[in-house]
Coordinates of C-alpha atoms in Angstrom, one line a residue:
M11 CA -33.9 21.0 3.7
V12 CA -36.1 18.2 2.1
L13 CA -34.3 18.4 -1.3
T14 CA -30.9 17.8 0.6
L15 CA -32.3 14.7 2.7
V16 CA -33.4 13.6 -0.9
I17 CA -30.2 13.9 -2.4
L18 CA -28.7 12.2 0.5
A19 CA -31.2 9.1 0.3
V20 CA -30.8 9.0 -3.8
T21 CA -27.1 8.8 -3.3
A22 CA -27.0 6.0 -0.6
L23 CA -29.3 3.9 -2.7
F24 CA -27.0 4.0 -5.7
F25 CA -24.2 3.3 -3.2
A26 CA -26.0 0.3 -2.4
I27 CA -27.0 -1.0 -5.8
G28 CA -23.5 -0.6 -6.8
K29 CA -23.8 -0.4 -10.7
I30 CA -22.3 2.8 -10.9
R31 CA -18.6 3.6 -9.3
S32 CA -19.0 5.3 -6.1
D33 CA -16.6 8.1 -6.8
V34 CA -19.0 8.9 -9.8
V35 CA -22.0 8.8 -7.8
A36 CA -20.5 11.1 -5.1
L37 CA -19.4 13.8 -7.7
C38 CA -23.2 13.6 -9.3
A39 CA -24.8 14.2 -5.7
L40 CA -22.3 16.9 -5.1
I41 CA -23.2 18.9 -8.7
L42 CA -27.1 18.5 -7.9
L43 CA -26.2 20.3 -4.6
M44 CA -24.6 23.0 -6.4
V45 CA -27.3 23.2 -9.5
S46 CA -29.9 23.3 -6.7
G47 CA -28.3 26.3 -4.8
I48 CA -28.0 24.3 -1.7
L49 CA -24.3 24.9 -1.7
T50 CA -22.2 27.4 -3.3
P51 CA -19.3 26.2 -5.8
D52 CA -16.7 27.2 -3.1
E53 CA -18.5 24.8 -0.3
A54 CA -19.1 22.4 -2.9
L55 CA -15.3 22.0 -3.7
S56 CA -14.3 22.8 0.0
G57 CA -13.8 19.2 0.2
F58 CA -11.0 18.6 -2.2
S59 CA -9.0 21.0 0.2
N60 CA -9.8 19.4 3.1
S61 CA -6.9 18.3 5.4
V62 CA -8.5 14.9 5.4
V63 CA -8.2 14.5 1.5
I64 CA -5.0 15.8 1.5
M65 CA -3.6 13.6 4.0
M66 CA -5.0 10.5 2.4
V67 CA -3.2 11.3 -0.9
G68 CA 0.1 11.6 0.9
L69 CA -0.6 8.4 3.1
F70 CA -1.0 6.5 0.0
V71 CA 2.5 7.9 -1.2
V72 CA 4.1 6.6 2.1
G73 CA 2.2 3.4 1.7
G74 CA 3.6 2.8 -1.8
A75 CA 6.7 3.5 -0.8
I76 CA 7.0 1.0 2.1
F77 CA 5.5 -1.5 -0.4
Q78 CA 8.0 -0.5 -3.0
T79 CA 11.1 -0.8 -0.8
G80 CA 10.2 -4.1 0.5
L81 CA 9.9 -2.6 3.9
A82 CA 6.2 -4.2 4.2
K83 CA 7.8 -7.5 2.9
M84 CA 10.2 -7.5 5.9
I85 CA 7.9 -6.6 8.2
S86 CA 5.1 -9.0 7.3
G87 CA 7.5 -11.7 7.2
R88 CA 8.5 -11.3 10.9
M89 CA 4.7 -11.0 11.7
L90 CA 3.9 -14.3 9.7
K91 CA 6.6 -15.9 11.8
L92 CA 4.7 -14.9 15.0
A93 CA 1.4 -15.9 13.5
G94 CA 2.9 -19.7 12.0
N95 CA 0.5 -21.6 10.1
S96 CA -2.6 -20.5 11.7
E97 CA -5.0 -17.9 9.8
L98 CA -6.8 -17.4 13.1
R99 CA -3.4 -16.0 14.7
L100 CA -2.7 -13.8 11.8
F101 CA -6.3 -12.3 12.2
L102 CA -5.8 -11.6 15.9
L103 CA -2.4 -10.4 15.4
I104 CA -3.3 -8.1 12.8
M105 CA -6.4 -6.9 14.9
V106 CA -4.1 -6.4 18.1
V107 CA -1.5 -4.8 16.2
T108 CA -3.5 -2.5 14.4
S109 CA -5.7 -1.5 17.5
F110 CA -2.3 -0.4 19.5
I111 CA -0.9 1.4 16.8
G112 CA -4.4 3.2 16.0
A113 CA -4.5 4.3 19.8
F114 CA -1.7 6.7 19.5
V115 CA -1.8 7.6 15.5
S116 CA -4.6 8.8 13.5
N117 CA -6.7 5.6 12.6
T118 CA -6.0 7.0 8.3
G119 CA -2.3 6.9 9.1
T120 CA -2.6 3.6 11.2
V121 CA -4.2 2.0 8.2
A122 CA -1.9 3.6 5.5
L123 CA 0.9 1.9 7.4
M124 CA -0.4 -1.2 8.0
L125 CA -2.1 -1.7 4.2
P126 CA 0.8 -2.7 2.3
I127 CA 2.0 -4.8 5.4
V128 CA -1.0 -6.6 5.4
V129 CA -1.4 -7.5 1.7
S130 CA 2.3 -8.5 1.7
L131 CA 1.3 -10.9 5.0
A132 CA -1.7 -12.0 2.7
A133 CA 0.3 -12.8 -0.4
K134 CA 2.7 -14.9 1.8
S135 CA 0.3 -16.6 3.7
G136 CA -2.0 -17.5 1.0
V137 CA -4.9 -15.8 2.8
N138 CA -7.3 -13.5 0.5
A139 CA -6.3 -9.7 1.3
S140 CA -9.8 -8.9 1.5
R141 CA -10.3 -11.3 4.3
L142 CA -8.1 -9.0 6.3
L143 CA -8.2 -5.7 5.0
M144 CA -12.1 -4.6 6.1
P145 CA -11.0 -5.8 9.5
L146 CA -7.9 -3.9 9.5
A147 CA -9.8 -0.6 9.0
F148 CA -12.0 -1.3 11.6
A149 CA -9.4 -2.3 14.1
S150 CA -7.7 1.2 13.4
S151 CA -11.1 2.8 14.6
L152 CA -11.3 0.6 17.5
G153 CA -8.0 1.1 18.7
G154 CA -8.6 4.9 18.5
M155 CA -11.1 4.5 21.8
L156 CA -8.1 3.4 24.1
T157 CA -6.5 6.9 24.5
L158 CA -7.8 10.6 24.7
I159 CA -5.9 11.2 21.5
G160 CA -6.6 8.1 19.7
T161 CA -9.7 10.0 17.7
P162 CA -10.9 13.5 17.2
P163 CA -14.3 13.0 19.0
N164 CA -12.5 11.8 22.2
L165 CA -11.0 15.5 22.1
V166 CA -14.5 16.9 21.3
I167 CA -16.2 15.8 24.4
Q168 CA -13.2 16.5 26.6
D169 CA -13.7 20.0 25.6
V170 CA -17.4 20.0 26.0
L171 CA -17.0 18.7 29.7
T172 CA -14.3 21.2 30.5
S173 CA -16.1 24.1 28.9
A174 CA -19.2 23.4 31.1
G175 CA -17.2 22.9 34.6
Y176 CA -16.9 19.1 34.7
E177 CA -13.9 17.3 35.7
Q178 CA -11.8 16.6 32.6
L179 CA -10.9 13.0 31.5
D180 CA -7.5 11.4 31.8
F181 CA -5.5 10.3 29.1
F182 CA -6.2 6.4 29.5
A183 CA -10.1 6.9 30.7
F184 CA -11.2 5.6 27.5
T185 CA -8.9 2.4 27.8
P186 CA -11.7 0.1 29.2
V187 CA -13.9 1.2 26.7
G188 CA -11.6 0.8 23.9
L189 CA -10.7 -2.6 25.2
I190 CA -14.3 -4.0 25.3
C191 CA -14.9 -2.2 21.6
I192 CA -12.0 -4.5 20.5
V193 CA -13.0 -7.5 21.9
I194 CA -16.4 -7.1 20.3
G195 CA -14.8 -6.4 17.1
I196 CA -12.7 -9.4 17.1
I197 CA -15.6 -11.6 18.0
V198 CA -18.0 -10.1 15.6
L199 CA -15.5 -9.7 12.6
L200 CA -14.0 -13.4 12.9
P201 CA -17.1 -15.3 11.4
L202 CA -18.5 -12.3 9.5
S203 CA -15.0 -11.9 7.7
K204 CA -15.1 -15.4 6.5
W205 CA -18.8 -15.5 5.5
F206 CA -19.0 -12.3 3.6
L207 CA -15.5 -11.3 2.5
A208 CA -13.0 -14.6 2.2
K209 CA -14.2 -14.9 -1.5
K210 CA -14.0 -11.3 -2.9
G211 CA -11.7 -11.1 -5.9
E212 CA -10.8 -14.9 -6.1
G213 CA -10.4 -15.5 -9.7
R214 CA -9.2 -12.1 -10.8
D215 CA -5.6 -12.6 -9.7
N216 CA -5.5 -15.8 -11.8
E217 CA -7.0 -14.1 -14.8
K218 CA -4.6 -11.8 -14.9
R219 CA -1.7 -14.2 -14.3
R220 CA -0.4 -14.6 -17.8
T221 CA 3.2 -13.1 -17.3
K222 CA 5.9 -15.1 -16.2
S223 CA 7.3 -13.6 -12.8
L224 CA 11.1 -12.4 -13.1
E225 CA 12.2 -15.4 -10.3
E226 CA 10.6 -17.8 -12.9
L227 CA 12.5 -16.7 -15.8
V228 CA 15.4 -16.8 -14.0
E229 CA 14.6 -20.3 -12.8
E230 CA 13.8 -21.2 -16.3
Y231 CA 16.9 -20.5 -17.9
R232 CA 18.9 -21.1 -15.0
L233 CA 20.4 -17.9 -15.1
A234 CA 21.8 -18.2 -11.3
D235 CA 23.5 -21.6 -11.8
N236 CA 26.0 -20.2 -14.0
L237 CA 26.2 -16.5 -12.0
S238 CA 29.4 -15.5 -10.5
R239 CA 29.9 -12.0 -8.8
F240 CA 33.3 -10.2 -8.1
I241 CA 34.3 -7.1 -6.4
V242 CA 37.0 -4.6 -8.3
G243 CA 39.5 -4.2 -5.4
K244 CA 42.1 -1.4 -5.4
N245 CA 44.8 -3.5 -7.0
S246 CA 42.7 -5.3 -9.6
G247 CA 44.2 -5.4 -12.9
I248 CA 40.8 -4.4 -14.8
K249 CA 40.4 -1.1 -13.0
G250 CA 40.0 1.8 -15.3
K251 CA 39.6 -0.7 -18.3
T252 CA 36.6 -1.1 -20.5
I253 CA 34.8 -4.4 -21.3
A254 CA 35.8 -4.2 -24.9
E255 CA 39.7 -4.1 -23.9
L256 CA 39.2 -7.0 -21.6
D257 CA 37.6 -9.0 -24.5
I258 CA 36.0 -11.5 -21.4
H259 CA 33.9 -13.4 -24.1
N260 CA 36.5 -14.4 -26.3
R261 CA 39.1 -15.2 -23.8
Y262 CA 37.0 -16.9 -21.2
G263 CA 33.8 -17.6 -22.8
L264 CA 32.2 -15.4 -20.2
T265 CA 29.3 -12.5 -20.7
V266 CA 29.3 -9.8 -18.5
L267 CA 25.7 -9.2 -17.3
E268 CA 25.8 -6.4 -15.2
V269 CA 28.2 -3.9 -13.7
R270 CA 26.7 -2.4 -10.3
R271 CA 28.0 0.5 -8.3
E272 CA 26.8 0.9 -4.6
T273 CA 27.1 4.2 -2.3
T274 CA 26.5 4.0 1.4
R275 CA 25.9 6.5 3.8
Q276 CA 24.6 7.7 7.1
K277 CA 25.5 4.2 8.6
G278 CA 24.0 2.2 6.2
I279 CA 20.6 4.4 6.0
I280 CA 21.1 6.0 2.9
K281 CA 21.9 3.8 0.1
N282 CA 22.0 4.0 -3.7
V283 CA 22.7 1.2 -6.2
N284 CA 23.3 1.9 -9.7
Q285 CA 23.0 -0.9 -12.4
M286 CA 24.5 -0.8 -15.5
L287 CA 23.9 -2.6 -18.5
A288 CA 27.6 -4.0 -19.8
G289 CA 28.5 -2.5 -23.1
P290 CA 31.9 -2.5 -24.9
R291 CA 32.5 1.0 -23.6
T292 CA 31.7 0.5 -20.2
V293 CA 34.4 1.3 -17.8
I294 CA 35.3 -0.4 -14.7
S295 CA 35.8 1.4 -11.5
E296 CA 37.2 0.3 -7.9
G297 CA 34.1 -0.9 -5.9
D298 CA 32.3 -2.3 -8.9
I299 CA 30.7 -5.6 -8.7
I300 CA 30.6 -7.3 -12.0
Y301 CA 28.3 -10.0 -12.8
L302 CA 29.4 -12.7 -14.9
S303 CA 27.5 -15.6 -16.8
G304 CA 29.3 -18.7 -17.7
E305 CA 31.3 -21.9 -16.5
K306 CA 32.6 -21.1 -12.8
E307 CA 35.9 -22.6 -13.6
Q308 CA 36.7 -19.9 -16.3
A309 CA 35.3 -17.1 -13.8
D310 CA 37.4 -18.5 -11.4
R311 CA 40.1 -18.2 -13.4
F312 CA 39.5 -14.5 -14.7
A313 CA 39.0 -13.4 -11.0
D314 CA 42.4 -15.0 -10.0
E315 CA 44.2 -13.3 -13.0
Y316 CA 42.8 -9.7 -12.2
S317 CA 42.8 -10.0 -8.5
L318 CA 39.0 -9.6 -7.9
T319 CA 37.5 -10.9 -4.6
V320 CA 34.2 -12.3 -4.0
P321 CA 31.6 -10.6 -1.7
E322 CA 30.8 -11.8 1.5
A323 CA 27.6 -12.9 2.9
G324 CA 25.7 -9.7 4.0
S325 CA 28.5 -7.5 2.4
S326 CA 27.9 -5.0 -0.3
G327 CA 27.1 -6.8 -3.6
L328 CA 25.3 -9.6 -2.3
S329 CA 22.0 -9.7 -4.2
A330 CA 18.9 -9.5 -1.9
N331 CA 17.7 -12.6 -3.3
Q332 CA 20.9 -14.8 -2.0
G333 CA 21.2 -16.5 -5.3
G334 CA 20.7 -14.5 -8.2
L335 CA 20.0 -11.4 -9.9
D336 CA 18.3 -8.2 -8.9
F337 CA 16.2 -6.0 -10.9
Y338 CA 16.2 -2.6 -9.6
D339 CA 17.3 -0.7 -12.8
I340 CA 17.9 -3.9 -15.1
G341 CA 15.3 -6.3 -16.1
I342 CA 14.7 -9.4 -18.3
A343 CA 11.7 -10.1 -20.4
E344 CA 11.0 -12.9 -23.3
M345 CA 10.2 -11.7 -27.0
V346 CA 9.0 -14.2 -29.8
L347 CA 11.0 -13.8 -33.0
L348 CA 8.1 -13.6 -35.9
P349 CA 8.8 -16.0 -38.8
T350 CA 8.8 -12.9 -40.9
S351 CA 11.2 -10.9 -38.7
S352 CA 14.1 -9.4 -40.5
L353 CA 16.4 -10.9 -37.9
V354 CA 15.7 -14.3 -39.2
N355 CA 18.9 -16.2 -40.1
H356 CA 21.2 -13.4 -38.8
L357 CA 23.8 -14.2 -35.7
V358 CA 23.1 -12.7 -32.4
K359 CA 25.8 -10.5 -32.7
D360 CA 24.5 -8.9 -35.8
S361 CA 20.9 -8.6 -34.8
G362 CA 21.8 -4.8 -34.3
L363 CA 19.4 -5.3 -30.9
R364 CA 22.7 -3.9 -28.9
A365 CA 23.2 -1.1 -31.0
K366 CA 19.3 -0.1 -31.5
F367 CA 17.7 -0.7 -28.3
H368 CA 20.7 -1.0 -25.8
I369 CA 19.4 -5.0 -25.0
N370 CA 21.6 -8.0 -24.7
I371 CA 20.1 -11.4 -25.8
V372 CA 20.9 -13.8 -22.8
G373 CA 19.4 -16.8 -23.5
I374 CA 17.3 -18.5 -26.3
R375 CA 14.6 -21.0 -26.3
R376 CA 14.0 -22.9 -29.3
N377 CA 11.4 -26.2 -29.8
G378 CA 11.8 -26.7 -25.9
E379 CA 15.5 -26.8 -25.6
Y380 CA 17.3 -23.6 -24.4
I381 CA 20.6 -22.4 -25.7
M382 CA 22.6 -20.2 -22.9
D383 CA 26.3 -20.6 -24.3
D384 CA 28.2 -19.4 -27.6
L385 CA 25.2 -16.8 -28.0
P386 CA 26.9 -14.3 -30.4
D387 CA 27.5 -17.3 -32.8
V388 CA 23.9 -18.4 -32.8
R389 CA 21.8 -17.9 -36.1
L390 CA 17.9 -16.7 -35.1
H391 CA 15.3 -19.0 -36.3
G392 CA 11.6 -17.8 -37.1
G393 CA 9.6 -18.6 -33.6
D394 CA 12.7 -18.3 -31.5
V395 CA 12.0 -17.0 -27.9
L396 CA 14.7 -14.9 -26.9
L397 CA 15.5 -13.8 -23.0
V398 CA 16.5 -10.3 -23.6
Q399 CA 18.1 -8.1 -20.7
G400 CA 18.0 -4.3 -20.5
T401 CA 17.0 -1.1 -18.9
W402 CA 13.6 -1.0 -18.1
A403 CA 13.0 1.7 -20.1
N404 CA 14.5 0.2 -23.4
I405 CA 12.8 -3.1 -22.6
S406 CA 9.4 -1.0 -22.7
L407 CA 10.6 0.2 -26.4
L408 CA 10.9 -3.5 -27.3
G409 CA 7.0 -3.1 -27.9
N410 CA 7.0 -0.6 -30.7
E411 CA 8.7 -3.0 -33.0
E412 CA 5.5 -5.5 -33.6
D413 CA 6.5 -6.4 -37.3
D414 CA 9.7 -8.3 -36.1
W415 CA 8.6 -9.9 -32.6
V416 CA 6.1 -9.9 -29.9
V417 CA 6.8 -9.3 -26.1
L418 CA 5.7 -11.7 -24.0
G419 CA 3.6 -11.0 -21.1
Q420 CA 3.7 -7.2 -19.5
P421 CA 7.3 -7.0 -18.3
L422 CA 6.9 -3.3 -16.9
E423 CA 4.1 -4.6 -14.8
E424 CA 6.7 -7.2 -13.4
A425 CA 8.8 -4.2 -13.0
A426 CA 6.7 -2.4 -10.8
K427 CA 6.6 -5.4 -8.5
V428 CA 10.3 -5.3 -7.9
T429 CA 11.1 -4.0 -4.4
L430 CA 13.9 -1.5 -3.8
D431 CA 15.0 -3.3 -0.6
Y432 CA 18.4 -1.3 -0.3
K433 CA 15.9 1.8 0.4
A434 CA 14.3 -0.1 3.2
P435 CA 16.1 1.2 6.1
L436 CA 15.8 4.7 4.8
A437 CA 11.8 4.3 4.4
A438 CA 11.4 3.1 7.7
A439 CA 13.5 6.2 9.2
I440 CA 11.1 8.4 7.0
M441 CA 8.1 6.6 8.4
L442 CA 9.4 6.8 11.9
L443 CA 9.8 10.3 11.5
M444 CA 6.1 10.9 10.3
I445 CA 4.7 9.0 13.4
V446 CA 7.1 11.1 15.9
L447 CA 5.8 14.1 14.4
M448 CA 2.0 13.0 14.4
V449 CA 2.4 11.6 18.0
F450 CA 3.8 14.2 20.0
D451 CA 2.0 17.3 20.6
F452 CA 5.1 19.4 21.8
I453 CA 6.4 19.4 17.8
P454 CA 4.6 22.0 16.4
V455 CA 3.8 20.0 13.2
A456 CA 0.0 19.5 12.0
P457 CA -0.5 15.8 11.1
V458 CA -1.3 16.4 7.4
T459 CA 2.0 18.5 7.1
A460 CA 4.0 15.5 8.8
V461 CA 2.3 13.4 6.1
M462 CA 3.4 15.7 3.3
I463 CA 6.9 15.8 4.5
A464 CA 6.9 12.1 4.7
A465 CA 5.7 11.8 1.1
V466 CA 7.8 14.1 -0.5
L467 CA 10.9 12.9 1.3
M468 CA 10.0 9.3 -0.1
V469 CA 10.2 10.7 -3.7
L470 CA 13.2 12.8 -3.1
T471 CA 15.1 9.9 -1.5
G472 CA 14.5 7.2 -4.2
C473 CA 12.3 5.5 -2.6
F474 CA 10.3 5.2 -5.9
R475 CA 11.8 4.7 -9.3
N476 CA 10.3 8.1 -10.5
V477 CA 7.7 10.4 -9.4
E478 CA 5.2 8.7 -12.1
A479 CA 5.2 5.5 -9.8
A480 CA 4.6 7.8 -6.5
Y481 CA 1.6 9.0 -8.5
K482 CA 0.3 5.6 -9.5
T483 CA 0.1 4.7 -5.8
I484 CA -2.7 7.1 -5.2
N485 CA -6.0 5.6 -5.6
W486 CA -8.0 8.3 -6.6
E487 CA -11.3 6.7 -6.5
S488 CA -11.0 6.8 -2.7
V489 CA -9.8 10.4 -2.8
V490 CA -12.6 11.6 -5.1
L491 CA -15.4 9.9 -3.2
I492 CA -14.3 11.4 0.2
G493 CA -13.7 14.6 -1.3
A494 CA -17.1 14.7 -3.1
M495 CA -18.8 13.3 0.3
L496 CA -17.5 15.8 2.7
P497 CA -19.8 18.8 1.4
M498 CA -22.7 16.6 2.3
S499 CA -22.1 17.5 5.9
V500 CA -22.1 21.1 5.2
A501 CA -25.4 20.8 3.1
L502 CA -26.8 19.1 5.9
E503 CA -25.9 21.4 8.7
K504 CA -26.6 24.3 6.3
T505 CA -30.3 23.4 5.7
G506 CA -30.7 22.4 9.4
A507 CA -31.5 18.9 8.5
S508 CA -28.9 17.4 10.9
A509 CA -29.9 19.5 13.9
A510 CA -33.6 18.4 13.3
I511 CA -33.1 15.2 13.4
S512 CA -30.8 15.0 16.3
H513 CA -33.1 17.2 18.5
S514 CA -36.4 15.5 17.7
L515 CA -35.1 11.9 18.1
V516 CA -32.9 12.8 21.6
S517 CA -36.1 14.9 23.0
G518 CA -38.4 12.7 22.0
L519 CA -36.8 9.6 23.8
G520 CA -36.0 11.7 27.2
G521 CA -38.9 10.6 28.9
Y522 CA -38.3 6.8 28.2
G523 CA -35.6 6.6 30.8
P524 CA -31.8 6.9 30.7
F525 CA -31.1 3.6 29.0
V526 CA -33.6 4.8 26.1
L527 CA -31.9 8.1 25.8
L528 CA -28.5 6.6 25.8
A529 CA -29.2 4.3 23.2
G530 CA -31.0 7.1 21.0
I531 CA -28.0 9.3 21.5
Y532 CA -25.8 6.3 20.3
F533 CA -27.5 5.4 17.2
T534 CA -28.4 8.9 16.1
T535 CA -25.0 10.0 16.6
S536 CA -24.2 6.6 14.5
L537 CA -26.6 7.3 12.0
L538 CA -25.2 11.0 11.3
T539 CA -21.9 9.6 10.9
M540 CA -22.6 7.9 8.1
F541 CA -22.9 11.0 6.0
I542 CA -21.0 13.6 8.1
S543 CA -17.4 13.4 9.2
N544 CA -17.3 11.9 12.7
T545 CA -15.5 15.0 14.2
A546 CA -18.5 17.4 12.8
T547 CA -20.9 14.7 14.1
A548 CA -19.3 14.8 17.8
V549 CA -19.4 18.4 17.7
L550 CA -23.2 18.6 16.8
M551 CA -24.1 16.0 19.4
A552 CA -21.9 16.4 22.3
P553 CA -23.8 19.8 23.4
I554 CA -27.3 18.0 22.9
A555 CA -26.1 15.0 24.7
L556 CA -25.0 17.1 27.9
T557 CA -28.1 19.4 27.8
S558 CA -30.0 16.2 27.8
A559 CA -28.6 14.6 30.7
T560 CA -28.1 17.4 32.8
E561 CA -31.9 18.6 32.0
I562 CA -33.0 15.0 33.6
G563 CA -30.4 15.3 36.4
L564 CA -28.2 12.6 35.3
S565 CA -24.4 12.4 34.8
P566 CA -23.2 13.4 31.1
Y567 CA -20.1 11.3 31.2
P568 CA -21.9 8.2 29.8
F569 CA -23.8 10.2 27.4
L570 CA -21.0 11.8 26.1
F571 CA -18.9 8.5 25.5
A572 CA -22.1 7.3 23.7
V573 CA -21.6 10.3 21.3
T574 CA -17.8 9.6 20.8
L575 CA -18.5 5.9 20.4
G576 CA -21.0 6.3 18.0
A577 CA -18.7 9.0 16.0
S578 CA -16.2 6.6 16.0
M579 CA -17.6 3.3 15.6
C580 CA -19.2 3.8 12.4
F581 CA -18.5 0.8 10.2
A582 CA -21.7 0.6 7.6
S583 CA -20.4 2.6 5.0
P584 CA -17.1 3.1 2.9
F585 CA -17.1 7.2 3.0
A586 CA -17.9 7.1 6.8
T587 CA -14.5 7.2 7.9
P588 CA -11.2 7.7 5.7
P589 CA -9.8 4.3 6.9
N590 CA -12.9 2.5 5.4
A591 CA -12.0 4.4 2.0
L592 CA -8.6 3.8 2.3
V593 CA -9.2 -0.5 2.0
M594 CA -12.1 -0.1 -0.4
Q595 CA -10.3 -0.4 -4.0
A596 CA -7.3 -2.6 -2.4
G597 CA -10.2 -5.4 -1.0
R598 CA -12.4 -4.9 -4.0
Y599 CA -15.5 -4.0 -1.6
S600 CA -18.6 -2.9 -2.8
F601 CA -21.0 -0.5 -0.4
M602 CA -23.0 -3.6 0.5
D603 CA -19.8 -5.5 1.8
Y604 CA -19.6 -2.6 4.4
I605 CA -23.7 -3.1 5.3
K606 CA -22.9 -6.9 5.6
V607 CA -20.0 -6.7 7.6
G608 CA -20.0 -3.3 9.0
L609 CA -23.5 -2.7 10.3
P610 CA -23.8 -5.7 12.4
L611 CA -20.6 -4.9 14.2
Q612 CA -22.0 -1.1 14.4
L613 CA -25.2 -2.5 16.1
V614 CA -23.5 -5.2 18.6
I615 CA -21.1 -2.3 19.9
G616 CA -24.2 0.2 20.5
I617 CA -26.4 -2.5 22.3
V618 CA -23.4 -3.8 24.2
M619 CA -22.3 -0.3 25.1
V620 CA -25.6 0.9 26.2
F621 CA -25.4 -1.7 29.2
V622 CA -22.0 -1.2 29.9
L623 CA -21.2 2.4 29.7
P624 CA -23.8 3.0 32.9
L625 CA -21.4 0.6 34.8
L626 CA -18.1 2.6 34.2
F627 CA -19.6 5.8 34.2
P628 CA -22.7 5.7 36.7
F629 CA -25.7 7.7 35.6

């Protein structure tokens, strides 16, 4: 028992110092528990098969899909309209909305759903995301106190009460307690988040900001100025012909930038967009949308001669950004031609880029001037900056030819930011399905199963570009941290350390009156929850609280509520609850950030509830 407590204390010390990554510290503690014989290998590794850890992995994927499809951006845009320009209103909106969702959905699921939305909100409003993400995690736990199903410890104390023959709690019996907790949370977190979280991570984004965004490239080269789009109708003269047969460039001076095909099923929920880089052998089909670059007059003449129509606003084919190109499959990037390049003094049409890399040159920047017309006949010079267009996979291959050119910035990082907005309705439907499966008990599907179903559906339905993109959304540091720390509770229980601590503290305070005993139960539970899962702590402490209350002839209700509050309102550690771990990396928080912000909130709620619980549930 002593060795277990020493390992726990040293682990907490290293977490607080923050010099070593938290997941590495947790793994080292896990190895020590195995080497010392306190835990068997099976017990030590049980955390990584725990449903909480599996659920976290799935929720990272679901959250990533919500962000990748632009659904987060859409929802955050509507929330931003409600908040206006007020940072206070934005903070309150996030706290209230998250708490409400947390009353019916698990706090882990609530944070996973809200995290991409809040990150998008922060980016749009100019507020540092770190200022909002920790309050988001705490709000999900605060909201869990609103209903019987909001958090597992609520169900634990319900079971203990009914097993002892007491009247069971109503579904909304927790609501007054939850509302008070939410109000306290808002009052405490509003100043603390400004003092300790507002400057987290500032400057790092600016350091990384060296790549021009896709929107900046479109604006710089004025690609949208001479962009025309036409739909190939049933009676169009170009249907069934190749780009080479049409000879569009020589006859009209136009360049075909893209040919797009879209299919929509299930009343618009399932939509697929296939972007094709226009090549000489590309065959035009009915329903295709052709993107042309060149003079508007020539584009209109081409459309008239071949009976092409302009897509209407909101119809299929209209670009999501209402004025330019989309970059779902096809992207653009800049590369500098080296003076020693073999392409110097060659014409663009003789460069071989199209044949070798399937890349088109759509613009040239030379000595501060932009060359956009008659590009095939332009002779390349050393130092030219070429704006190239191709599939993202082909653009990535350009970096292999460093002897001839240098690709500017990190185009693939920009590609990862492009949202597949045509998949947003599908992502929303999958997200709602997951919520329904998790909320309604009459559906025989466990929450972890619901999350796994949603995660796999997000991948199979194309809400990610590929499976690798889905894996990249998983924050493995948080997953390893929780998986490695969960067996710590097994060690504490196995060695009798947790039982010894709880019994000695509670029994020692029983003679000092009900308020002192109530405070002892709350803060003992709160302390244990920092190292043991909240459900396990509630299971351990609830019978002790019930026995302590009945022995001195008091009602067990306030004491059991103190247990569920102490188990659920644990904010002083990143591994105390999965929501705390979920936001740790996204908010760039250290262990001490949770101490600075979470510990005061935890203490204030405890102090207030020691006096409020007897008013709501008399001794």
